[in-house]
CSV table of C-alpha atoms in Angstrom, one decimal:
chain,number,residue,atom,x,y,z
A,184,MET,CA,0.0,0.0,0.0
A,185,GLN,CA,2.8,2.4,0.9
A,186,GLU,CA,4.5,1.7,-2.4
A,187,GLU,CA,1.3,2.5,-4.3
A,188,ILE,CA,1.0,5.8,-2.5
A,189,LYS,CA,4.6,6.6,-3.2
A,190,ASP,CA,4.1,5.7,-6.9
A,191,LEU,CA,1.1,8.1,-7.2
A,192,ASN,CA,3.1,10.9,-5.5
A,193,ASN,CA,6.0,10.4,-8.0
A,194,LYS,CA,3.8,9.9,-11.1
A,195,PRO,CA,2.9,13.1,-12.9
A,196,LEU,CA,-0.8,13.9,-13.5
A,197,SER,CA,-2.3,13.5,-17.0
A,198,ILE,CA,-3.1,16.6,-19.1
A,199,LYS,CA,-6.8,15.9,-18.4
A,200,GLN,CA,-6.3,15.8,-14.7
A,201,TYR,CA,-4.3,19.1,-14.8
A,202,LEU,CA,-7.2,20.7,-16.8
A,203,ILE,CA,-9.8,19.5,-14.2
A,204,VAL,CA,-7.8,21.1,-11.4
A,205,GLY,CA,-7.1,24.1,-13.5
A,206,SER,CA,-10.8,24.6,-14.2
A,207,MET,CA,-11.6,24.4,-10.5
A,208,LEU,CA,-9.0,27.1,-9.8
A,209,PHE,CA,-10.5,29.3,-12.6
A,210,ALA,CA,-14.0,28.9,-11.2
A,211,LEU,CA,-12.7,29.7,-7.7
A,212,PHE,CA,-11.1,33.0,-8.7
A,213,PHE,CA,-13.0,34.4,-11.7
A,214,GLY,CA,-16.4,36.2,-11.2
A,215,ALA,CA,-18.2,39.2,-12.5
A,216,GLY,CA,-16.2,41.5,-10.3
A,217,ASN,CA,-13.0,40.4,-12.1
A,218,LEU,CA,-14.4,42.0,-15.3
A,219,ILE,CA,-15.0,45.6,-14.1
A,220,PHE,CA,-11.8,46.3,-12.1
A,221,PRO,CA,-9.3,45.6,-14.9
A,222,ILE,CA,-11.2,47.6,-17.5
A,223,HIS,CA,-11.5,50.5,-15.0
A,224,LEU,CA,-7.8,50.2,-14.4
A,225,GLY,CA,-7.2,50.6,-18.1
A,226,GLN,CA,-9.2,53.8,-18.2
A,227,LEU,CA,-7.3,55.2,-15.2
A,228,SER,CA,-3.8,54.3,-16.4
A,229,GLY,CA,-4.3,55.2,-20.1
A,230,ALA,CA,-1.0,55.2,-21.9
A,231,ASN,CA,0.7,53.7,-18.8
A,232,TRP,CA,-1.5,50.6,-18.9
A,233,ILE,CA,1.4,48.2,-19.3
A,234,PRO,CA,3.1,48.9,-15.9
A,235,ALA,CA,-0.3,49.1,-14.3
A,236,ALA,CA,-1.2,45.7,-15.8
A,237,LEU,CA,2.0,44.2,-14.4
A,238,GLY,CA,1.1,45.4,-10.9
A,239,PHE,CA,-2.4,44.1,-11.2
A,240,LEU,CA,-1.2,40.7,-12.4
A,241,ILE,CA,1.0,40.3,-9.3
A,242,SER,CA,-1.9,41.0,-6.8
A,243,GLY,CA,-4.7,39.6,-9.0
A,244,VAL,CA,-3.0,36.5,-10.4
A,245,LEU,CA,0.2,35.5,-8.6
A,246,LEU,CA,-1.0,36.1,-5.1
A,247,PRO,CA,-4.2,34.0,-5.4
A,248,LEU,CA,-2.1,31.1,-6.8
A,249,LEU,CA,0.4,31.5,-3.9
A,250,SER,CA,-2.5,31.5,-1.4
A,251,VAL,CA,-3.6,28.1,-2.6
A,252,LEU,CA,0.0,26.8,-2.5
A,253,ALA,CA,0.2,28.1,1.1
A,254,ILE,CA,-2.8,25.9,1.9
A,255,SER,CA,-1.2,23.0,0.3
A,256,ILE,CA,2.3,23.3,1.8
A,257,THR,CA,1.0,23.8,5.4
A,258,ARG,CA,-1.8,21.2,5.0
A,259,SER,CA,-4.3,23.8,6.2
A,260,LYS,CA,-8.0,23.4,6.1
A,261,GLY,CA,-8.7,27.1,5.5
A,262,VAL,CA,-8.3,30.6,6.9
A,263,TYR,CA,-8.2,29.5,10.6
A,264,ASP,CA,-5.4,27.0,10.1
A,265,ILE,CA,-3.3,29.5,8.1
A,266,ALA,CA,-3.4,32.0,11.0
A,267,LYS,CA,-3.3,29.4,13.8
A,268,PRO,CA,0.5,29.8,14.5
A,269,LEU,CA,-0.4,33.2,15.9
A,270,GLY,CA,-2.8,31.7,18.4
A,271,SER,CA,-6.5,30.6,18.3
A,272,GLY,CA,-7.7,34.1,19.2
A,273,PHE,CA,-6.0,35.8,16.3
A,274,ALA,CA,-7.0,32.9,14.0
A,275,ILE,CA,-10.7,33.4,14.9
A,276,VAL,CA,-10.6,37.2,14.4
A,277,PHE,CA,-8.8,36.7,11.0
A,278,LEU,CA,-11.4,34.1,9.9
A,279,VAL,CA,-14.3,36.4,10.8
A,280,LEU,CA,-12.8,39.4,9.0
A,281,VAL,CA,-11.9,37.3,5.8
A,282,HIS,CA,-15.3,35.5,5.7
A,283,ALA,CA,-17.3,38.7,6.5
A,284,THR,CA,-15.4,40.4,3.6
A,285,LEU,CA,-15.9,37.5,1.2
A,286,GLY,CA,-19.4,36.9,2.6
A,287,PRO,CA,-22.3,39.3,3.5
A,288,LEU,CA,-20.4,42.6,3.8
A,289,PHE,CA,-18.8,42.9,0.3
A,290,ALA,CA,-18.0,40.0,-2.1
A,291,THR,CA,-21.4,38.1,-1.9
A,292,PRO,CA,-23.6,41.2,-2.3
A,293,ARG,CA,-21.1,42.3,-5.1
A,294,THR,CA,-22.0,39.2,-7.1
A,295,ALA,CA,-25.5,40.6,-7.4
A,296,SER,CA,-24.7,44.3,-7.7
A,297,VAL,CA,-22.0,44.0,-10.3
A,298,ASN,CA,-24.3,41.6,-12.3
A,299,PHE,CA,-27.1,44.1,-12.2
A,300,THR,CA,-24.9,47.1,-13.0
A,301,VAL,CA,-23.1,45.4,-15.9
A,302,GLY,CA,-25.8,43.2,-17.3
A,303,ILE,CA,-29.3,44.3,-16.4
A,304,GLN,CA,-29.4,48.1,-15.6
A,305,SER,CA,-28.9,49.3,-19.2
A,306,PHE,CA,-32.1,47.6,-20.2
A,307,ILE,CA,-34.2,49.3,-17.5
A,308,PRO,CA,-35.3,53.0,-17.6
A,309,GLN,CA,-33.3,55.1,-15.2
A,310,GLN,CA,-36.4,56.0,-13.1
A,311,TYR,CA,-37.0,52.3,-12.4
A,312,ALA,CA,-33.4,51.3,-11.7
A,313,GLN,CA,-33.8,51.2,-7.9
A,314,ILE,CA,-36.9,49.0,-7.9
A,315,GLY,CA,-35.3,46.9,-10.6
A,316,MET,CA,-32.3,46.4,-8.4
A,317,PHE,CA,-34.6,45.4,-5.5
A,318,ILE,CA,-36.5,42.8,-7.5
A,319,PHE,CA,-33.4,41.4,-9.1
A,320,THR,CA,-31.4,41.1,-5.9
A,321,ALA,CA,-34.4,39.5,-4.1
A,322,ILE,CA,-34.7,36.8,-6.8
A,323,PHE,CA,-30.9,36.4,-6.9
A,324,PHE,CA,-30.5,35.8,-3.2
A,325,ILE,CA,-33.6,33.6,-2.8
A,326,THR,CA,-32.2,31.4,-5.6
A,327,THR,CA,-28.7,31.5,-3.9
A,328,PHE,CA,-30.3,30.4,-0.6
A,329,LEU,CA,-32.3,27.5,-2.2
A,330,LEU,CA,-29.3,26.2,-4.2
A,331,ALA,CA,-26.9,26.4,-1.2
A,332,TYR,CA,-29.5,24.9,1.2
A,333,LYS,CA,-28.8,21.5,-0.3
A,334,THR,CA,-26.1,21.7,-2.9
A,335,SER,CA,-26.2,19.2,-5.7
A,336,SER,CA,-24.3,18.1,-8.8
A,337,ILE,CA,-26.8,20.1,-10.8
A,338,LEU,CA,-25.0,23.3,-9.9
A,339,ASP,CA,-21.6,21.8,-10.9
A,340,SER,CA,-23.1,20.6,-14.2
A,341,LEU,CA,-24.5,24.1,-14.9
A,342,GLY,CA,-21.1,25.6,-14.2
A,343,LYS,CA,-19.4,23.2,-16.7
A,344,ILE,CA,-21.9,24.3,-19.4
A,345,LEU,CA,-22.3,28.0,-18.6
A,346,ASN,CA,-18.7,29.0,-17.9
A,347,PRO,CA,-17.5,27.9,-21.4
A,348,LEU,CA,-20.4,29.7,-23.0
A,349,PHE,CA,-19.8,32.9,-21.0
A,350,LEU,CA,-16.1,32.8,-21.8
A,351,GLY,CA,-16.8,32.1,-25.5
A,352,LEU,CA,-19.0,35.1,-25.8
A,353,LEU,CA,-16.4,37.2,-23.9
A,354,PHE,CA,-13.6,36.1,-26.2
A,355,LEU,CA,-15.7,36.9,-29.3
A,356,SER,CA,-16.0,40.5,-28.1
A,357,PHE,CA,-12.2,40.5,-27.5
A,358,LEU,CA,-11.6,39.3,-31.0
A,359,LEU,CA,-13.8,42.1,-32.4
A,360,ALA,CA,-11.9,44.6,-30.2
A,361,PHE,CA,-8.6,43.4,-31.8
A,362,ILE,CA,-10.0,43.5,-35.3
A,363,HIS,CA,-11.6,46.9,-34.9
A,364,PRO,CA,-9.9,48.6,-31.9
A,365,MET,CA,-11.6,51.7,-30.4
A,366,GLY,CA,-8.3,53.6,-30.5
A,367,SER,CA,-4.6,53.4,-29.6
A,368,ALA,CA,-3.9,52.7,-25.9
A,369,SER,CA,-0.5,54.3,-26.1
A,370,THR,CA,-1.8,57.8,-26.9
A,371,GLN,CA,-4.5,58.0,-24.2
A,372,ALA,CA,-4.5,60.4,-21.3
A,373,VAL,CA,-3.2,59.2,-17.9
A,374,SER,CA,-5.0,60.1,-14.7
A,375,ALA,CA,-3.0,62.0,-12.1
A,376,SER,CA,-2.4,59.0,-9.7
A,377,TYR,CA,-1.1,56.8,-12.5
A,378,GLN,CA,1.5,59.3,-13.9
A,379,HIS,CA,4.2,58.3,-11.5
A,380,ALA,CA,3.2,55.1,-9.7
A,381,SER,CA,1.3,53.1,-12.3
A,382,PHE,CA,2.7,49.7,-11.2
A,383,PHE,CA,1.9,50.2,-7.5
A,384,ASN,CA,-1.5,51.6,-8.2
A,385,GLY,CA,-2.2,48.6,-10.4
A,386,PHE,CA,-1.0,46.3,-7.6
A,387,LEU,CA,-3.4,48.0,-5.1
A,388,GLU,CA,-6.3,47.8,-7.6
A,389,GLY,CA,-5.8,44.0,-7.7
A,390,TYR,CA,-6.9,43.9,-4.0
A,391,ASN,CA,-10.5,44.6,-5.3
A,392,THR,CA,-10.6,41.1,-6.8
A,393,MET,CA,-10.3,39.7,-3.3
A,394,ASP,CA,-8.9,36.6,-4.9
A,395,ALA,CA,-5.9,36.2,-2.5
A,396,LEU,CA,-8.5,36.0,0.4
A,397,ALA,CA,-10.6,33.6,-1.7
A,398,GLY,CA,-7.6,31.4,-2.1
A,399,LEU,CA,-7.1,31.2,1.6
A,400,ALA,CA,-10.8,30.5,2.2
A,401,PHE,CA,-11.5,28.0,-0.6
A,402,GLY,CA,-8.1,26.7,-1.7
A,403,VAL,CA,-8.6,23.6,0.5
A,404,ALA,CA,-11.1,22.4,-2.1
A,405,VAL,CA,-8.5,22.5,-4.8
A,406,VAL,CA,-5.8,21.0,-2.6
A,407,SER,CA,-8.3,18.2,-1.6
A,408,ALA,CA,-9.0,17.5,-5.3
A,409,VAL,CA,-5.2,17.1,-6.0
A,410,ASN,CA,-5.0,14.9,-2.9
A,411,VAL,CA,-7.7,12.6,-4.3
A,412,LEU,CA,-5.6,12.3,-7.5
A,413,GLY,CA,-2.8,10.7,-5.4
A,414,LYS,CA,-0.7,13.7,-4.5
A,415,THR,CA,-0.8,13.2,-0.8
A,416,ASN,CA,2.5,14.6,0.5
A,417,PRO,CA,2.9,18.4,0.7
A,418,LYS,CA,5.7,18.6,-1.9
A,419,SER,CA,3.9,16.6,-4.7
A,420,ASN,CA,0.6,18.3,-3.9
A,421,ALA,CA,2.1,21.7,-4.1
A,422,ASN,CA,3.9,20.9,-7.4
A,423,ALA,CA,0.7,19.6,-9.0
A,424,THR,CA,-1.3,22.5,-7.7
A,425,ALA,CA,1.3,25.0,-9.0
A,426,LYS,CA,1.2,23.4,-12.5
A,427,ALA,CA,-2.6,23.3,-12.6
A,428,GLY,CA,-2.6,26.9,-11.3
A,429,LEU,CA,-0.4,28.0,-14.2
A,430,ILE,CA,-3.1,26.8,-16.6
A,431,SER,CA,-6.0,28.6,-14.9
A,432,GLU,CA,-4.1,31.7,-13.9
A,433,SER,CA,-2.6,32.1,-17.3
A,434,LEU,CA,-6.1,32.3,-18.7
A,435,VAL,CA,-7.1,34.8,-16.0
A,436,GLY,CA,-4.0,36.8,-16.7
A,437,ILE,CA,-4.8,36.9,-20.4
A,438,ILE,CA,-8.3,38.1,-19.7
A,439,TYR,CA,-7.0,40.8,-17.4
A,440,ILE,CA,-4.4,42.1,-19.9
A,441,ILE,CA,-7.0,42.3,-22.7
A,442,LEU,CA,-9.5,44.1,-20.4
A,443,ILE,CA,-7.0,46.6,-19.2
A,444,TRP,CA,-6.0,47.3,-22.8
A,445,ILE,CA,-9.6,47.7,-23.8
A,446,GLY,CA,-10.2,50.1,-20.9
A,447,ALA,CA,-7.3,52.2,-22.2
A,448,THR,CA,-8.5,52.2,-25.8
A,449,SER,CA,-12.1,53.0,-24.8
A,450,LEU,CA,-11.0,56.5,-23.8
A,451,ASN,CA,-10.9,57.3,-27.5
A,452,LEU,CA,-14.7,56.9,-27.6
A,453,PHE,CA,-16.0,57.2,-24.1
A,454,LYS,CA,-15.4,59.4,-21.0
A,455,ILE,CA,-13.6,57.9,-18.1
A,456,SER,CA,-16.0,56.2,-15.7
A,457,ASN,CA,-16.1,58.1,-12.4
A,458,ASP,CA,-17.4,55.2,-10.3
A,459,ASN,CA,-16.4,51.7,-11.4
A,460,GLY,CA,-15.7,49.7,-14.5
A,461,GLY,CA,-19.4,48.6,-14.8
A,462,THR,CA,-20.3,51.5,-17.0
A,463,THR,CA,-17.2,51.1,-19.2
A,464,PHE,CA,-17.9,47.3,-19.6
A,465,ASN,CA,-21.5,48.1,-20.6
A,466,GLN,CA,-20.3,50.5,-23.2
A,467,PHE,CA,-17.7,48.1,-24.5
A,468,MET,CA,-20.1,45.1,-24.9
A,469,SER,CA,-22.8,47.2,-26.5
A,470,HIS,CA,-20.3,48.7,-28.9
A,471,TYR,CA,-19.2,45.3,-30.2
A,472,LEU,CA,-22.1,43.0,-29.6
A,473,GLY,CA,-25.1,45.3,-29.8
A,474,ALA,CA,-28.2,45.0,-27.6
A,475,THR,CA,-28.8,41.3,-28.5
A,476,GLY,CA,-25.2,40.2,-27.6
A,477,HIS,CA,-25.3,42.3,-24.5
A,478,ALA,CA,-28.6,40.7,-23.4
A,479,LEU,CA,-27.1,37.2,-24.0
A,480,LEU,CA,-24.0,38.1,-22.0
A,481,ALA,CA,-26.2,39.5,-19.2
A,482,THR,CA,-28.2,36.2,-19.0
A,483,LEU,CA,-25.0,34.0,-18.9
A,484,MET,CA,-23.4,36.3,-16.4
A,485,THR,CA,-26.4,36.1,-14.1
A,486,LEU,CA,-26.4,32.3,-14.1
A,487,THR,CA,-22.6,32.1,-13.6
A,488,CYS,CA,-22.7,34.7,-10.8
A,489,ILE,CA,-25.3,32.7,-8.9
A,490,THR,CA,-22.9,29.7,-8.9
A,491,THR,CA,-20.3,32.0,-7.4
A,492,ALA,CA,-22.7,33.4,-4.8
A,493,VAL,CA,-23.7,29.9,-3.8
A,494,GLY,CA,-20.0,29.0,-3.3
A,495,LEU,CA,-19.3,32.1,-1.2
A,496,ALA,CA,-22.5,31.7,0.9
A,497,SER,CA,-22.1,28.0,1.6
A,498,ALA,CA,-18.4,28.4,2.6
A,499,PHE,CA,-19.4,31.3,4.9
A,500,ALA,CA,-22.1,29.2,6.5
A,501,GLN,CA,-20.0,26.1,6.9
A,502,ASP,CA,-17.0,27.9,8.5
A,503,PHE,CA,-19.2,30.0,10.8
A,504,HIS,CA,-21.2,26.9,11.9
A,505,GLN,CA,-18.0,25.0,12.6
A,506,HIS,CA,-16.6,27.8,14.8
A,507,PHE,CA,-19.9,29.3,16.1
A,508,SER,CA,-22.1,26.2,16.4
A,509,LYS,CA,-25.0,27.9,18.3
A,510,LEU,CA,-26.5,28.7,14.9
A,511,SER,CA,-27.0,25.9,12.3
A,512,TYR,CA,-25.5,25.9,8.8
A,513,HIS,CA,-28.9,26.9,7.4
A,514,GLN,CA,-29.3,29.7,9.9
A,515,TRP,CA,-25.9,31.2,9.0
A,516,LEU,CA,-26.8,30.7,5.3
A,517,GLY,CA,-30.1,32.6,5.7
A,518,LEU,CA,-28.4,35.4,7.7
A,519,ASN,CA,-25.7,35.7,5.0
A,520,CYS,CA,-28.3,35.9,2.2
A,521,ILE,CA,-30.5,38.5,4.0
A,522,VAL,CA,-27.5,40.8,4.9
A,523,SER,CA,-26.1,40.4,1.3
A,524,PHE,CA,-29.5,41.4,-0.1
A,525,ILE,CA,-29.6,44.5,2.0
A,526,ILE,CA,-26.1,45.6,1.2
A,527,ALA,CA,-26.4,44.8,-2.5
A,528,ASN,CA,-29.3,47.3,-2.6
A,529,ALA,CA,-27.0,50.0,-1.2
A,530,GLY,CA,-25.4,50.0,-4.7
A,531,LEU,CA,-22.1,48.9,-6.2
A,532,ASN,CA,-20.3,52.2,-5.7
A,533,LEU,CA,-21.0,52.2,-1.9
A,534,ILE,CA,-19.8,48.6,-1.6
A,535,ILE,CA,-16.6,49.4,-3.4
A,536,THR,CA,-16.1,52.7,-1.3
A,537,TRP,CA,-16.3,50.8,2.0
A,538,SER,CA,-14.6,47.6,0.9
A,539,THR,CA,-11.5,49.5,-0.2
A,540,PRO,CA,-10.3,50.5,3.4
A,541,VAL,CA,-11.1,47.0,4.7
A,542,LEU,CA,-9.0,45.4,1.9
A,543,MET,CA,-6.2,47.9,2.5
A,544,PHE,CA,-6.1,46.6,6.1
A,545,LEU,CA,-6.6,42.9,5.4
A,546,TYR,CA,-4.4,42.4,2.4
A,547,PRO,CA,-1.0,43.1,4.1
A,548,PHE,CA,-1.9,40.4,6.7
A,549,ALA,CA,-3.0,38.0,4.0
A,550,ILE,CA,0.1,38.6,1.9
A,551,THR,CA,2.5,38.1,4.9
A,552,LEU,CA,0.6,35.0,6.1
A,553,ILE,CA,0.7,33.5,2.6
A,554,LEU,CA,4.5,34.1,2.3
A,555,LEU,CA,5.2,32.9,5.8
A,556,SER,CA,3.2,29.7,5.1
A,557,ILE,CA,5.1,29.0,1.9
A,558,PHE,CA,8.4,29.4,3.6
A,559,SER,CA,7.3,27.8,6.9
A,560,PRO,CA,9.2,24.5,6.3
A,561,LEU,CA,12.4,26.6,6.8
A,562,PHE,CA,11.4,27.6,10.4
A,563,LYS,CA,8.8,24.9,11.2
A,564,ARG,CA,5.9,27.4,11.5
A,565,ASP,CA,7.6,29.0,14.5
A,566,LYS,CA,5.2,31.3,16.4
A,567,THR,CA,7.8,33.9,17.0
A,568,VAL,CA,8.5,34.4,13.3
A,569,TYR,CA,4.8,34.8,12.6
A,570,MET,CA,4.3,37.1,15.6
A,571,THR,CA,7.1,39.6,14.9
A,572,THR,CA,6.1,39.8,11.2
A,573,ILE,CA,2.4,40.5,11.9
A,574,ILE,CA,3.1,43.0,14.8
A,575,PHE,CA,5.4,45.0,12.5
A,576,THR,CA,2.7,44.9,9.7
A,577,LEU,CA,-0.2,46.0,12.0
A,578,ILE,CA,0.5,49.7,12.4
A,579,PRO,CA,1.2,50.6,8.7
A,580,ALA,CA,-1.8,48.4,7.6
A,581,PHE,CA,-4.0,50.4,10.0
A,582,PHE,CA,-2.8,53.7,8.6
A,583,ASP,CA,-3.4,52.5,5.0
A,584,MET,CA,-7.0,51.7,6.0
A,585,LEU,CA,-7.3,55.3,7.5
A,586,VAL,CA,-6.1,56.9,4.3
A,587,SER,CA,-8.5,54.8,2.2
A,588,LEU,CA,-11.6,55.6,4.3
A,589,PRO,CA,-14.3,57.8,2.6
A,590,PRO,CA,-13.4,61.6,2.7
A,591,ILE,CA,-16.1,62.2,5.4
A,592,ILE,CA,-13.9,60.3,7.8
A,593,SER,CA,-10.4,60.4,6.4
A,594,HIS,CA,-10.5,64.2,6.1
A,595,LEU,CA,-11.1,64.7,9.8
A,596,SER,CA,-8.4,66.9,11.2
A,597,PHE,CA,-7.0,64.4,13.8
A,598,ILE,CA,-6.9,61.6,11.2
A,599,GLN,CA,-5.1,63.9,8.8
A,600,ASP,CA,-2.5,64.7,11.5
A,601,LEU,CA,-1.9,61.0,12.1
A,602,ILE,CA,-1.6,60.3,8.4
A,603,LYS,CA,1.0,63.2,8.0
A,604,ILE,CA,3.1,61.7,10.8
A,605,GLU,CA,2.9,58.2,9.3
A,606,GLN,CA,3.9,59.5,5.8
A,607,HIS,CA,6.8,61.4,7.3
A,608,ILE,CA,8.1,58.3,9.2
A,609,LEU,CA,7.4,55.3,7.0
A,610,PRO,CA,8.9,54.8,3.5
A,611,PHE,CA,6.5,54.2,0.6
A,612,ALA,CA,3.6,55.6,2.6
A,613,ASN,CA,2.6,57.9,-0.2
A,614,ILE,CA,1.9,54.8,-2.4
A,615,LYS,CA,0.3,52.8,0.4
A,616,MET,CA,3.1,50.2,0.4
A,617,ASP,CA,4.4,51.3,3.8
A,618,TRP,CA,3.8,47.9,5.4
A,619,VAL,CA,6.4,46.1,3.2
A,620,ILE,CA,9.7,47.2,4.9
A,621,PRO,CA,8.3,46.8,8.5
A,622,ALA,CA,7.0,43.3,7.6
A,623,ILE,CA,10.5,42.3,6.2
A,624,VAL,CA,12.2,43.8,9.3
A,625,GLY,CA,9.7,41.8,11.5
A,626,ALA,CA,10.4,38.6,9.6
A,627,ILE,CA,14.2,39.0,9.9
A,628,ILE,CA,13.9,39.7,13.7
A,629,GLY,CA,11.7,36.6,14.1
A,630,LEU,CA,14.1,34.4,12.2
A,631,ILE,CA,17.1,35.7,14.2
A,632,ILE,CA,15.2,34.8,17.4
A,633,TYR,CA,14.2,31.4,16.0
A,634,LYS,CA,17.9,30.6,15.1
A,635,PHE,CA,19.1,31.8,18.5
A,636,LYS,CA,16.5,29.6,20.3
A,637,ASN,CA,17.4,26.5,18.3
A,638,LYS,CA,21.1,26.9,19.1
A,639,HIS,CA,20.4,26.2,22.8
């Protein structure tokens, strides 16, 4: 038996098996929100779209893949296990913050609000937009609740049919954009914030995908699938996951690059969108596919977004029931859908406005935990290394959150005074990357302490 397990760990997966795992990763990371942020980035960066795209690819493509690898290498079962070296208290707080962000506060309501904004709203007269949103989101989350109440293979089958159709229609519009481009990306105007820090602004824009957090929360499903295929030890599992990830993330990266380029070229015909990329994506699809093509895309997007919402809602309910068992899975599920429905009706712009400061706070922790997990075999997941790194990351991450709060809060005089002090002391604070050097310093201190402890 041991020999059979060893053979499976050493034997490479077939192309079909890699494609199966790759498709799981793609489904995990790609949703409607992934369409609007890159196209908006293209509009903001204009002629500087290439460095902005490189930054976006690191946070929107590489980090999510690394998050799944972190789950694989540490044999974690999710967010709680990834943060557990810092103690059960921190792990619970981190789990709640991540799942609340992916769940009812931001990502789950966004599946409905993005879908309505991008796919449905343009077919409804402006005076009926709010009631249209109310009816659409009510139907959307009732359907989500019923499908997640008792998940079945029907949902997986729908995903296997709908996702290729959706991608096929999307790539048809991409092909038309290449044949008849709206303009030259290299000659478009660059917004003020992208004139000198396009790469870092692109990197920060990638936070909005929330995919690195999703990888921590749901990556165990992919790792388990690789495990079933015979890759049971961490090294072989991580290698197989990485190879399958290259397949899926290459596709995601190609889609992002094209969307960013399209966003830049769209400036030749359309004004820059002041709120989010939903308006620009609407204009782009209508320009190339007309009303009929746009309506078909809206239908496919609605169906695929429901599968995403079901995955987010069920994962939230499962994890919260596991750690807070006073409420059942179905009660947590119902609570999630009700809160998501309420927040979705606040509108996509408000969701993005309030999600940005939360992501600016959470992402530095997520990135450091991902990297610590990947390199954890070198220091045996020592608590001291984790602790010093996270402590040094905490203060700059908090300040990045303050800077990103809506103006009604961030422009308060005492907050402005705090921000000025922080920007004077910490390097790279002006581009919201002030957590990087403190995190590195914290990791180095932790490793020195670890080495010293193990010499005695």
